[in-house]
CSV table of C-alpha atoms and ligand atoms in Angstrom, one decimal:
chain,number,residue,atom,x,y,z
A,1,UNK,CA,72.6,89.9,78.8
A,2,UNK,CA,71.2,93.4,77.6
A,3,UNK,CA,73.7,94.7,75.2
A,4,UNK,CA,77.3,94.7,74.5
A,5,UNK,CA,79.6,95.0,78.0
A,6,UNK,CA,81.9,98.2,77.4
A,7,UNK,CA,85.2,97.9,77.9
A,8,UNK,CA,88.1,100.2,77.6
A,9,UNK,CA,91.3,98.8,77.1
A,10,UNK,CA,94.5,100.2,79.5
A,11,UNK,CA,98.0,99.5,78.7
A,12,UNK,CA,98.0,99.7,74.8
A,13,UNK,CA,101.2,97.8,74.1
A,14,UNK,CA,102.1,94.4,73.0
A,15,UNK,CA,99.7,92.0,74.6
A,16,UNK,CA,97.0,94.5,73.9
A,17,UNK,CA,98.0,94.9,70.4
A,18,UNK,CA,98.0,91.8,69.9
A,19,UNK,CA,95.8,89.7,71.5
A,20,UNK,CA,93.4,92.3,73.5
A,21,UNK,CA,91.8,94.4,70.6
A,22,UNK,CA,91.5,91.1,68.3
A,23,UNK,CA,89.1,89.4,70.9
A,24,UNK,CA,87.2,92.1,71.9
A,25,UNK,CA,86.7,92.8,67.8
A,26,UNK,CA,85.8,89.5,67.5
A,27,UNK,CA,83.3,89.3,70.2
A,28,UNK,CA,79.4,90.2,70.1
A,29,UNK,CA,79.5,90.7,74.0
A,30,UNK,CA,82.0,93.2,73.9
A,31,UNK,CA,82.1,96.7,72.8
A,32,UNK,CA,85.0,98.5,72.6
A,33,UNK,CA,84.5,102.1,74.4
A,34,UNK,CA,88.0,103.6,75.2
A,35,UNK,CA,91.7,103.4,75.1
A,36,UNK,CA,93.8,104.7,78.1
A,37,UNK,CA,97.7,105.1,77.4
A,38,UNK,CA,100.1,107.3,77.4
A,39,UNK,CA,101.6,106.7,74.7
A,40,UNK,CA,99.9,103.9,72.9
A,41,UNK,CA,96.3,104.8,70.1
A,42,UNK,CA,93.9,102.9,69.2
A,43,UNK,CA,91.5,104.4,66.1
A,44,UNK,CA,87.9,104.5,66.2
A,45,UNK,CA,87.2,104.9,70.2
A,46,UNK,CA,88.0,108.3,72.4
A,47,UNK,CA,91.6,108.0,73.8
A,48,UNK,CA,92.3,109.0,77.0
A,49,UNK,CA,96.3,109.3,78.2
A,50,UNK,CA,95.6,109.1,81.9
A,51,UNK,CA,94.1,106.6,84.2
A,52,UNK,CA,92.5,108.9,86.5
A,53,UNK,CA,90.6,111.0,83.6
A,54,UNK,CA,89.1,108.1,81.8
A,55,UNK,CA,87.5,107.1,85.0
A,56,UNK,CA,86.6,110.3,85.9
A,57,UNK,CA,85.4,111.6,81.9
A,58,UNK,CA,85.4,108.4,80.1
A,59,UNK,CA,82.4,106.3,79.3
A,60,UNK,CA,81.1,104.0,81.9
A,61,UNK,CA,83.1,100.8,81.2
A,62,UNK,CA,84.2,97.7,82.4
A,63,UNK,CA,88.5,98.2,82.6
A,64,UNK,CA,90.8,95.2,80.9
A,65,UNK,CA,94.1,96.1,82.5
A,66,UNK,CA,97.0,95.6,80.2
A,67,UNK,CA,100.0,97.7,82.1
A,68,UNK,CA,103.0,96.2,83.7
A,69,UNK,CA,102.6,94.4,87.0
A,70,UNK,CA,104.6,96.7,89.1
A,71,UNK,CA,101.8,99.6,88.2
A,72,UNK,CA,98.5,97.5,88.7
A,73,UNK,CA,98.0,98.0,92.5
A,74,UNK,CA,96.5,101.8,92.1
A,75,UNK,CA,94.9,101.5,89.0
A,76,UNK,CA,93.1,98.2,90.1
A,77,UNK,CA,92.0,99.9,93.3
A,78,UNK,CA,91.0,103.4,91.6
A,79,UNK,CA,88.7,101.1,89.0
A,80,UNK,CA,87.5,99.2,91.7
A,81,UNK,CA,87.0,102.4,93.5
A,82,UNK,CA,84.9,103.8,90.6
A,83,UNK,CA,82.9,100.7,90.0
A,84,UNK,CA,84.4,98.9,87.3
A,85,UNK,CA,84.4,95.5,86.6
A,86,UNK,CA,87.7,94.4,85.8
A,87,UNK,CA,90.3,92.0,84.0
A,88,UNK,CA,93.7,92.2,84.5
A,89,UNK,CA,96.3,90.6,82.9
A,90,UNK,CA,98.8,88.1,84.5
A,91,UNK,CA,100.6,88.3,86.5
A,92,UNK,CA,98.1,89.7,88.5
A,93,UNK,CA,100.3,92.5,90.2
A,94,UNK,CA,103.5,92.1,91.8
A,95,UNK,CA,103.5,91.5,95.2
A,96,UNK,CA,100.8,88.8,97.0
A,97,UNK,CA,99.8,91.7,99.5
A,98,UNK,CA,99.0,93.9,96.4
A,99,UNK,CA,96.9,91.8,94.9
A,100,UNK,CA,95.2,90.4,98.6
A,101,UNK,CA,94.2,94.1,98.9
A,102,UNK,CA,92.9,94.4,95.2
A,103,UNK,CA,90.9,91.6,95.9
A,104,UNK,CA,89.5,92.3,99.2
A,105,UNK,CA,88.3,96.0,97.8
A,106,UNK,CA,86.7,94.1,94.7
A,107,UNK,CA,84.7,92.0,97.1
A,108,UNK,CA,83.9,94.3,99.2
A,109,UNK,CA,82.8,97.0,96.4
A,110,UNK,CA,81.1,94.1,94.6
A,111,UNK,CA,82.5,94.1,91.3
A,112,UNK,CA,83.5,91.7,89.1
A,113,UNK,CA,87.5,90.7,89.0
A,114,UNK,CA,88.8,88.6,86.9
A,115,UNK,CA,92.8,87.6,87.3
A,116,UNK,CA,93.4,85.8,83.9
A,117,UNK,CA,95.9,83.3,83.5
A,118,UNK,CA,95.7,82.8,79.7
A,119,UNK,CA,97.9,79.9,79.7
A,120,UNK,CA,95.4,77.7,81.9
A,121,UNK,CA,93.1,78.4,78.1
A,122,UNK,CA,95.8,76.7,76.6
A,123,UNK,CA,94.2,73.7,74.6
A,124,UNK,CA,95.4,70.7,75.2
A,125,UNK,CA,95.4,71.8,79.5
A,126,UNK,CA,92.2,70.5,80.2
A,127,UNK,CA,92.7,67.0,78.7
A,128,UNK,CA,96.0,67.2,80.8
A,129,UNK,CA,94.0,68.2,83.6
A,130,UNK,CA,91.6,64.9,83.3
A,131,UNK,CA,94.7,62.8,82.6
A,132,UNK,CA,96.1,63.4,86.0
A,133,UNK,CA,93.3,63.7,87.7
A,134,UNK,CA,92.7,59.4,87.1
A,135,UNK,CA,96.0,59.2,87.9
A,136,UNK,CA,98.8,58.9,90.8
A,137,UNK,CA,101.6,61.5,88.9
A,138,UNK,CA,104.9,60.3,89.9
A,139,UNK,CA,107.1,63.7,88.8
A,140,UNK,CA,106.6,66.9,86.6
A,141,UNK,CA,109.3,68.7,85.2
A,142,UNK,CA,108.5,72.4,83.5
A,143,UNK,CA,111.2,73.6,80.8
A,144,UNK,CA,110.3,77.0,79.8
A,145,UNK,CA,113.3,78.4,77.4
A,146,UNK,CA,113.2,81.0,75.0
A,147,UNK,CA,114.5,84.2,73.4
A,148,UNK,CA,113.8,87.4,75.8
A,149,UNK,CA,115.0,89.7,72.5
A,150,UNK,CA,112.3,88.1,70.6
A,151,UNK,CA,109.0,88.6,73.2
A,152,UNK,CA,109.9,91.1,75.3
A,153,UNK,CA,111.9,93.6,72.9
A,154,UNK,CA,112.8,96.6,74.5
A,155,UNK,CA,110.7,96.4,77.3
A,156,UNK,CA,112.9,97.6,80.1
A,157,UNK,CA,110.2,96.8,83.0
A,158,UNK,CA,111.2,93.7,83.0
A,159,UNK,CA,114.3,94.4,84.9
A,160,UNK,CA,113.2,96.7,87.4
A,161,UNK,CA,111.7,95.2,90.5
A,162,UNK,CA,108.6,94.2,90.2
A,163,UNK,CA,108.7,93.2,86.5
A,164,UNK,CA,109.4,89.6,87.0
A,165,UNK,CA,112.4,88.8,85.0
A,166,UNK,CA,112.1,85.5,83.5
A,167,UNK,CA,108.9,84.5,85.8
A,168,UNK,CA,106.7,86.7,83.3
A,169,UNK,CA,106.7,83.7,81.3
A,170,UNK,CA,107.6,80.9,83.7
A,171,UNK,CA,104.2,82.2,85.6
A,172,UNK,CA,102.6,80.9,82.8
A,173,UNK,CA,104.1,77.4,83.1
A,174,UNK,CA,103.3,77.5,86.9
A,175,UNK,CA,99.2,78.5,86.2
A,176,UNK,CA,98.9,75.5,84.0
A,177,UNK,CA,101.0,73.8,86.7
A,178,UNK,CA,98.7,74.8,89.5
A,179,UNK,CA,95.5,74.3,87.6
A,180,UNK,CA,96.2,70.5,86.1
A,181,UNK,CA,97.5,69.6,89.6
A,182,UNK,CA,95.4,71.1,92.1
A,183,UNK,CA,96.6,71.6,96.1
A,184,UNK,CA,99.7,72.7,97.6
A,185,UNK,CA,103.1,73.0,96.0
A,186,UNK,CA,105.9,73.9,97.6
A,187,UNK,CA,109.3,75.5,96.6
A,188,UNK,CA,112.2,73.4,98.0
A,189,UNK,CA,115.1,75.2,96.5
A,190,UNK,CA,115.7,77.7,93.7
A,191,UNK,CA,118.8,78.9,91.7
A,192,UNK,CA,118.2,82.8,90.5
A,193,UNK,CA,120.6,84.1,87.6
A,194,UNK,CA,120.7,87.8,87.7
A,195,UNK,CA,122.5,89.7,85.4
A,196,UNK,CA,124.7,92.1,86.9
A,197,UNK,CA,122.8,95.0,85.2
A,198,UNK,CA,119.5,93.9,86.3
A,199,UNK,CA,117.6,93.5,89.0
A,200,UNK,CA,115.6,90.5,88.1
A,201,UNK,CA,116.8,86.7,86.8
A,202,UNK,CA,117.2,85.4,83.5
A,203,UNK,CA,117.0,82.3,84.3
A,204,UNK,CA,115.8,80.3,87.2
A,205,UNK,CA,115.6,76.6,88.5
A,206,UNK,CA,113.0,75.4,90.8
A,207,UNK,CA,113.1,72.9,92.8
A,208,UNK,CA,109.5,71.4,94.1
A,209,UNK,CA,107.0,69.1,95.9
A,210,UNK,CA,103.4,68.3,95.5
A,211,UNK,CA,101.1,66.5,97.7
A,212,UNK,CA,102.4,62.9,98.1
A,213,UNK,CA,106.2,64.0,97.7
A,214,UNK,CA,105.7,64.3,93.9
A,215,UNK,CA,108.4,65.9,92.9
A,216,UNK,CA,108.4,68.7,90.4
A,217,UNK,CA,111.2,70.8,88.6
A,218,UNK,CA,110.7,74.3,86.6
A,219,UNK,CA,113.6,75.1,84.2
A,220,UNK,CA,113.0,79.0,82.8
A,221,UNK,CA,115.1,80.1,81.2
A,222,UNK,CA,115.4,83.1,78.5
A,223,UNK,CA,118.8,82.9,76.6
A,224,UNK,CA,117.4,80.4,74.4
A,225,UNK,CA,117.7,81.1,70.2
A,226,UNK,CA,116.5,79.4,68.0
A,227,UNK,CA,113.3,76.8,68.5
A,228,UNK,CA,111.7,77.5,71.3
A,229,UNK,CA,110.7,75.4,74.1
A,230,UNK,CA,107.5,75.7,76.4
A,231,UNK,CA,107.0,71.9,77.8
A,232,UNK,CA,105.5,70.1,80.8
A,233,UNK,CA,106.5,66.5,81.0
A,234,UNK,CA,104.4,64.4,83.0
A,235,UNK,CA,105.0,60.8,84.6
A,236,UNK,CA,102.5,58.4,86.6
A,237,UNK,CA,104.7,55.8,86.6
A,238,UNK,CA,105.3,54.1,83.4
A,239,UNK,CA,103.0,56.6,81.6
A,240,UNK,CA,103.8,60.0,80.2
A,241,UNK,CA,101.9,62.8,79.2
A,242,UNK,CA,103.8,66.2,77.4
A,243,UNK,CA,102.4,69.6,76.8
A,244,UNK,CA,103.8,71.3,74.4
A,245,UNK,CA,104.3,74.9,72.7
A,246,UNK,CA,102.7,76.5,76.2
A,247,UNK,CA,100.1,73.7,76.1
A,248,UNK,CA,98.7,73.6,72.6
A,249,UNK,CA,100.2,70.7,71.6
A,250,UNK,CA,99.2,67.4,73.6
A,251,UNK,CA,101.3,63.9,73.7
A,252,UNK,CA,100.0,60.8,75.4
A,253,UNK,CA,102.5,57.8,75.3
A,254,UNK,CA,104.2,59.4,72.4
A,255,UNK,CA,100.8,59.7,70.6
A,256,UNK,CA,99.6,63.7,69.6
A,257,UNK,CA,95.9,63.9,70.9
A,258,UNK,CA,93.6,66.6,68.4
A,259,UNK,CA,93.2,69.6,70.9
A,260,UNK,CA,91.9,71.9,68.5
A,261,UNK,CA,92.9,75.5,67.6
A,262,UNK,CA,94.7,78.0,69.8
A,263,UNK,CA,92.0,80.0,71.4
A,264,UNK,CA,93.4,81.9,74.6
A,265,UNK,CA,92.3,85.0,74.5
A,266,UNK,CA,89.1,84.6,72.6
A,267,UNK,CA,88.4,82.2,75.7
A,268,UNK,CA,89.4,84.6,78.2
A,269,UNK,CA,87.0,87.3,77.1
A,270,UNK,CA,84.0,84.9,76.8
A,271,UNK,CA,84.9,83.8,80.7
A,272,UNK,CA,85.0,87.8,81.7
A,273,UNK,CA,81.6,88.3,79.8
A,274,UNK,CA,80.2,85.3,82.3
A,275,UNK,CA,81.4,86.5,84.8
A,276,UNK,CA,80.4,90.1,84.4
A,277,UNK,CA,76.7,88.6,83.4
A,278,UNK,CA,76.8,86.6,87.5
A,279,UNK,CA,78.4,89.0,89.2
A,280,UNK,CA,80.7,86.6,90.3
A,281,UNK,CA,85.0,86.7,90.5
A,282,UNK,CA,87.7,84.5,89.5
A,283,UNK,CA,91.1,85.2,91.4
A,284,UNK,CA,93.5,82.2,91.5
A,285,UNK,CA,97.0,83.5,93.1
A,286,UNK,CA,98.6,80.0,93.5
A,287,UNK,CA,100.9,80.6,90.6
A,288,UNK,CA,102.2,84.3,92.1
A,289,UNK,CA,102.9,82.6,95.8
A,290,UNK,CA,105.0,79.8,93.7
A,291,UNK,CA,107.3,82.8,92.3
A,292,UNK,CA,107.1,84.8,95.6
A,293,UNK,CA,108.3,81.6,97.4
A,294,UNK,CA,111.0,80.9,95.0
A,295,UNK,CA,112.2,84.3,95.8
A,296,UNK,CA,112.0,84.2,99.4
A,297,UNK,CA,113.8,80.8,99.5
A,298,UNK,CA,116.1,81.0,96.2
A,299,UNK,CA,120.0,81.7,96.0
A,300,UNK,CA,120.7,84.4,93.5
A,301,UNK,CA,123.6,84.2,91.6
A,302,UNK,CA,124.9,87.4,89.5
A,303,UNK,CA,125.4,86.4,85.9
A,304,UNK,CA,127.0,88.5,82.7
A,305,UNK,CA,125.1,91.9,82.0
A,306,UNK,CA,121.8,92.3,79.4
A,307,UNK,CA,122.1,93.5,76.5
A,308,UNK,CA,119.1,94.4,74.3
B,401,NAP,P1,104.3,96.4,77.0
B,401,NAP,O1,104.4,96.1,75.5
B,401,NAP,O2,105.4,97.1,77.7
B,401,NAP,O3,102.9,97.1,77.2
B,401,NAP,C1,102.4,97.6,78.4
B,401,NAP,C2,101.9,99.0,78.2
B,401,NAP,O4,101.5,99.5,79.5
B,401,NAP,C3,103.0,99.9,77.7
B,401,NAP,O5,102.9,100.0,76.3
B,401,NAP,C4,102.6,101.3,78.3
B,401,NAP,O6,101.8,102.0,77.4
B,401,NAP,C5,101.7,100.9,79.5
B,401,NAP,N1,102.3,101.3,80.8
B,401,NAP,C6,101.8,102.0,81.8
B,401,NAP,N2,102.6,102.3,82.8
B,401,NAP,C7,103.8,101.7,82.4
B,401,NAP,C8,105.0,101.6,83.0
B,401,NAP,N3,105.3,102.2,84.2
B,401,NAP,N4,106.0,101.0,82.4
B,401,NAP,C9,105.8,100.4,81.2
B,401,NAP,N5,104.6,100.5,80.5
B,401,NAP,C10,103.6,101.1,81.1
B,401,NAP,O7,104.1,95.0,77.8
B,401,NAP,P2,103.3,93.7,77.3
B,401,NAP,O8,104.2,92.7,76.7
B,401,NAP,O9,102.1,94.1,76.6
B,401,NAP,O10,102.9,93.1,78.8
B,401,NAP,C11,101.9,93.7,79.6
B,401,NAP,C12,101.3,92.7,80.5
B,401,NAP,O11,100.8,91.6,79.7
B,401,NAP,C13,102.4,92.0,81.4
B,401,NAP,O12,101.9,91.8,82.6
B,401,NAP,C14,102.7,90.7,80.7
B,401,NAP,O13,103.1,89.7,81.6
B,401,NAP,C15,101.4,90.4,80.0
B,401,NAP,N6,101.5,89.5,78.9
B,401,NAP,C16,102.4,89.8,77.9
B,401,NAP,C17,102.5,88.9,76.8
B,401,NAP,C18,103.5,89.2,75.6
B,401,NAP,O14,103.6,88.3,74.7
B,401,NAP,N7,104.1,90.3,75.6
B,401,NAP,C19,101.7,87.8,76.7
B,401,NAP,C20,100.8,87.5,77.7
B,401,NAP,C21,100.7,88.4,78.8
B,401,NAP,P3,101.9,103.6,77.4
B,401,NAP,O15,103.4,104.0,77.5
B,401,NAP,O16,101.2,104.0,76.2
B,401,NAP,O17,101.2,104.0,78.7
C-alpha cells in the first residue's frame, strides 16, 4: 500500500471517542485527516461541522461513519457519491431498503464499503464459529441484559424511530449469531416492550428457527443493574459451548478456552485497510433482516415510561 489511507472521522461521540480515534492512532495504515460534527472536536486535524462541506472542502479521505442509524442513508450516498471509501458503523442504517440502496450505489460507483459488525471481532467468536461448524447444534439461546443509563446516557435517538431501542445492542448478539451459524434464521414470534414515552422497546424476546428446526431464543433486555450479561449458550446435544461478556470470554464443557485480548476495533480498521488495499466490500445484512423481521411479526406491548 503507498502510504497511510486518510480517513476522516463523522459522528464524534461516544463510539468515536472511544473506540474510533484510539484505533486509527494506533494504526500505521491510517492517518487521521478530518473530523466532521456538529458539535463534537477532535485536536490536531481541521474540523469541519457539516457533512456536505467536508466532502466538498475537506481533504480527500476515505469517510468512517459514526452517526446514528436513522441519519446514515444521505450521508452514505453523498460519500459514495463523492468517491469515498467507506465504513460505517452498525447497525448499518435503519431500514433494509436504506441500506440495499447504499449498497447498490457503492457497487456501482466502485468504492469500498465496509458494514462492520464489531461484535463478530469478538475473540472467542471464531473458535465458537469452528465449534459449531463440526457440529449438529441442538438450540441457542442469546441473553443480552444490561443497564441502558450506563451505555447509552442521554442519547435520546434511541427512542425515536429508527434508533433501534434495545436492538442497538441485541444487533450485536444477532451478528455473532448470524456469523457462527451461517444460513437462514427465521423469527417465529417476538414480544416488544415499549415504554409508553417511547417509540422503541426496551426489551424484547425472540422467538427463532435455524436450518434443521434448531431452535434459537434472544432475550434483550436493558433494565438490567448491576453485572451485566452479554451470553450465547450453545447445545449440540450433550455438549455446551458459552460466549461470554459479548464474546470475549469462551466456555467449552464448563472449561474457559485462552481467546486472547479484546481487539474489536483495532481488528475492524485492519479489515477496512484490506479491503480499501483490494478494492473489494464487505456488507453482511443478515443481522438487520433478523430485527426488521422481529418487528414486522412481533407483538408490542406498552410498558412504564423512560426515565433518564
Ligand atoms: P452518540 O454518542 O450519540 O454519537 C453519535 C454522534 O453522531 C453524535 O455525537 C452527533 O455528533 C452525531 N450526530 C449526527 N447526527 C445526529 C443526530 N441526528 N442525532 C444524534 N447524533 C447525531 O452515539 P454512539 O453511542 O457513539 O453511537 C453511534 C453509532 O455507533 C450507533 O450506530 C451505535 O449503535 C454504534 N455503536 C455504539 C457503541 C457504544 O458503546 N455507544 C458501541 C458500538 C457501536 P454531533 O452532535 O457533534 O454532530
Amino acid at each position: 500500500m503507498a502510504g497511510p489511507i486518510p480517513v476522516a472521522v463523522v459522528g464524534v461521540g461516544k463510539i468515536a471517542r472511544d473506540q474510533h480515534l484510539p484505533a486509527i492512532a494506533a494504526n500505521p495504515d491510517f492517518l487521521l485527516a478530518a473530523a466532521v460534527s456538529r458539535h463534537g472536536k477532535v485536536e490536531g486535524v481541521p474540523n469541519f461541522t457539516d457533512f456536505e462541506s467536508f466532502l466538498r472542502d475537506g481533504p480527500m479521505a476515505a469517510v468512517s461513519l459514526c452517526t446514528p442509524p436513522d441519519v446514515r442513508v444521505e450521508m452514505c450516498l453523498a460519500a459514495i457519491e463523492a468517491g469515498r471509501d467507506l465504513m460505517i458503523e452498525k447497525p448499518p442504517a435503519a431500514t433494509l431498503g436504506e441500506i440495499e440502496t447504499i449498497i447498490a450505489a457503492a457497487k456501482a460507483k466502485g468504492v469500498t464499503l465496509f458494514a462492520t459488525w464489531h461484535s463478530r471481532f469478538a475473540p472467542g467468536v471464531e473458535a465458537a464459529r469452528e465449534w459449531i461448524a463440526r457440529r449438529e447444534i441442538t438450540r441457542l439461546d442469546i441473553v443480552w441484559r444490561e443497564d441502558v443509563r450506563r451505555w447509552h446516557p442521554g442519547q435520546d435517538w434511541i427512542w425515536q424511530p429508527g434508533g433501534f431501542g434495545v436492538f442497538d445492542p441485541g444487533i450485536n448478539a444477532l451478528s455473532i449469531l448470524t456469523h457462527i451459524l451461517p444460513g437462514p434464521i427465521h423469527v417465529q414470534a417476538a414480544e416488544l416492550e415499549v415504554p409508553s414515552n417511547a417509540f422503541t422497546p426496551i426489551a424484547a424476546r425472540l422467538r427463532m428457527q435455524a436450518r434443521g428446526h434448531v431452535p434459537l431464543s434472544a432475550d434483550f433486555d436493558w433494565r438490567q443493574e448491576g453485572p451485566q450479561t452479554w451470553s450465547i449458550l450453545v447445545e449440540a446435544g450433550d455438549e455446551r459451548l458459552e460466549l461470554h461478556m459479548g464474546g470475549a470470554e469462551l466456555t467449552i464443557d464448563g472449561r474457559r478456552v485462552d481467546v486472547g485480548p479484546e481487539q474489536e476495533y483495532p481488528t475492524i480498521y485492519r479489515r477496512f485497510a484490506e479491503l480499501v488495499s483490494a478494492r473489494k466490500s464487505d456488507t453482511d445484512i443478515s443481522p438487520l433482516r433478523i430485527v426488521a423481521d422481529a418487528c414486522l411479526k412481533g407483538r408490542q406491548v406498552a410498558t412504564d415510561a423512560f426515565h433518564d
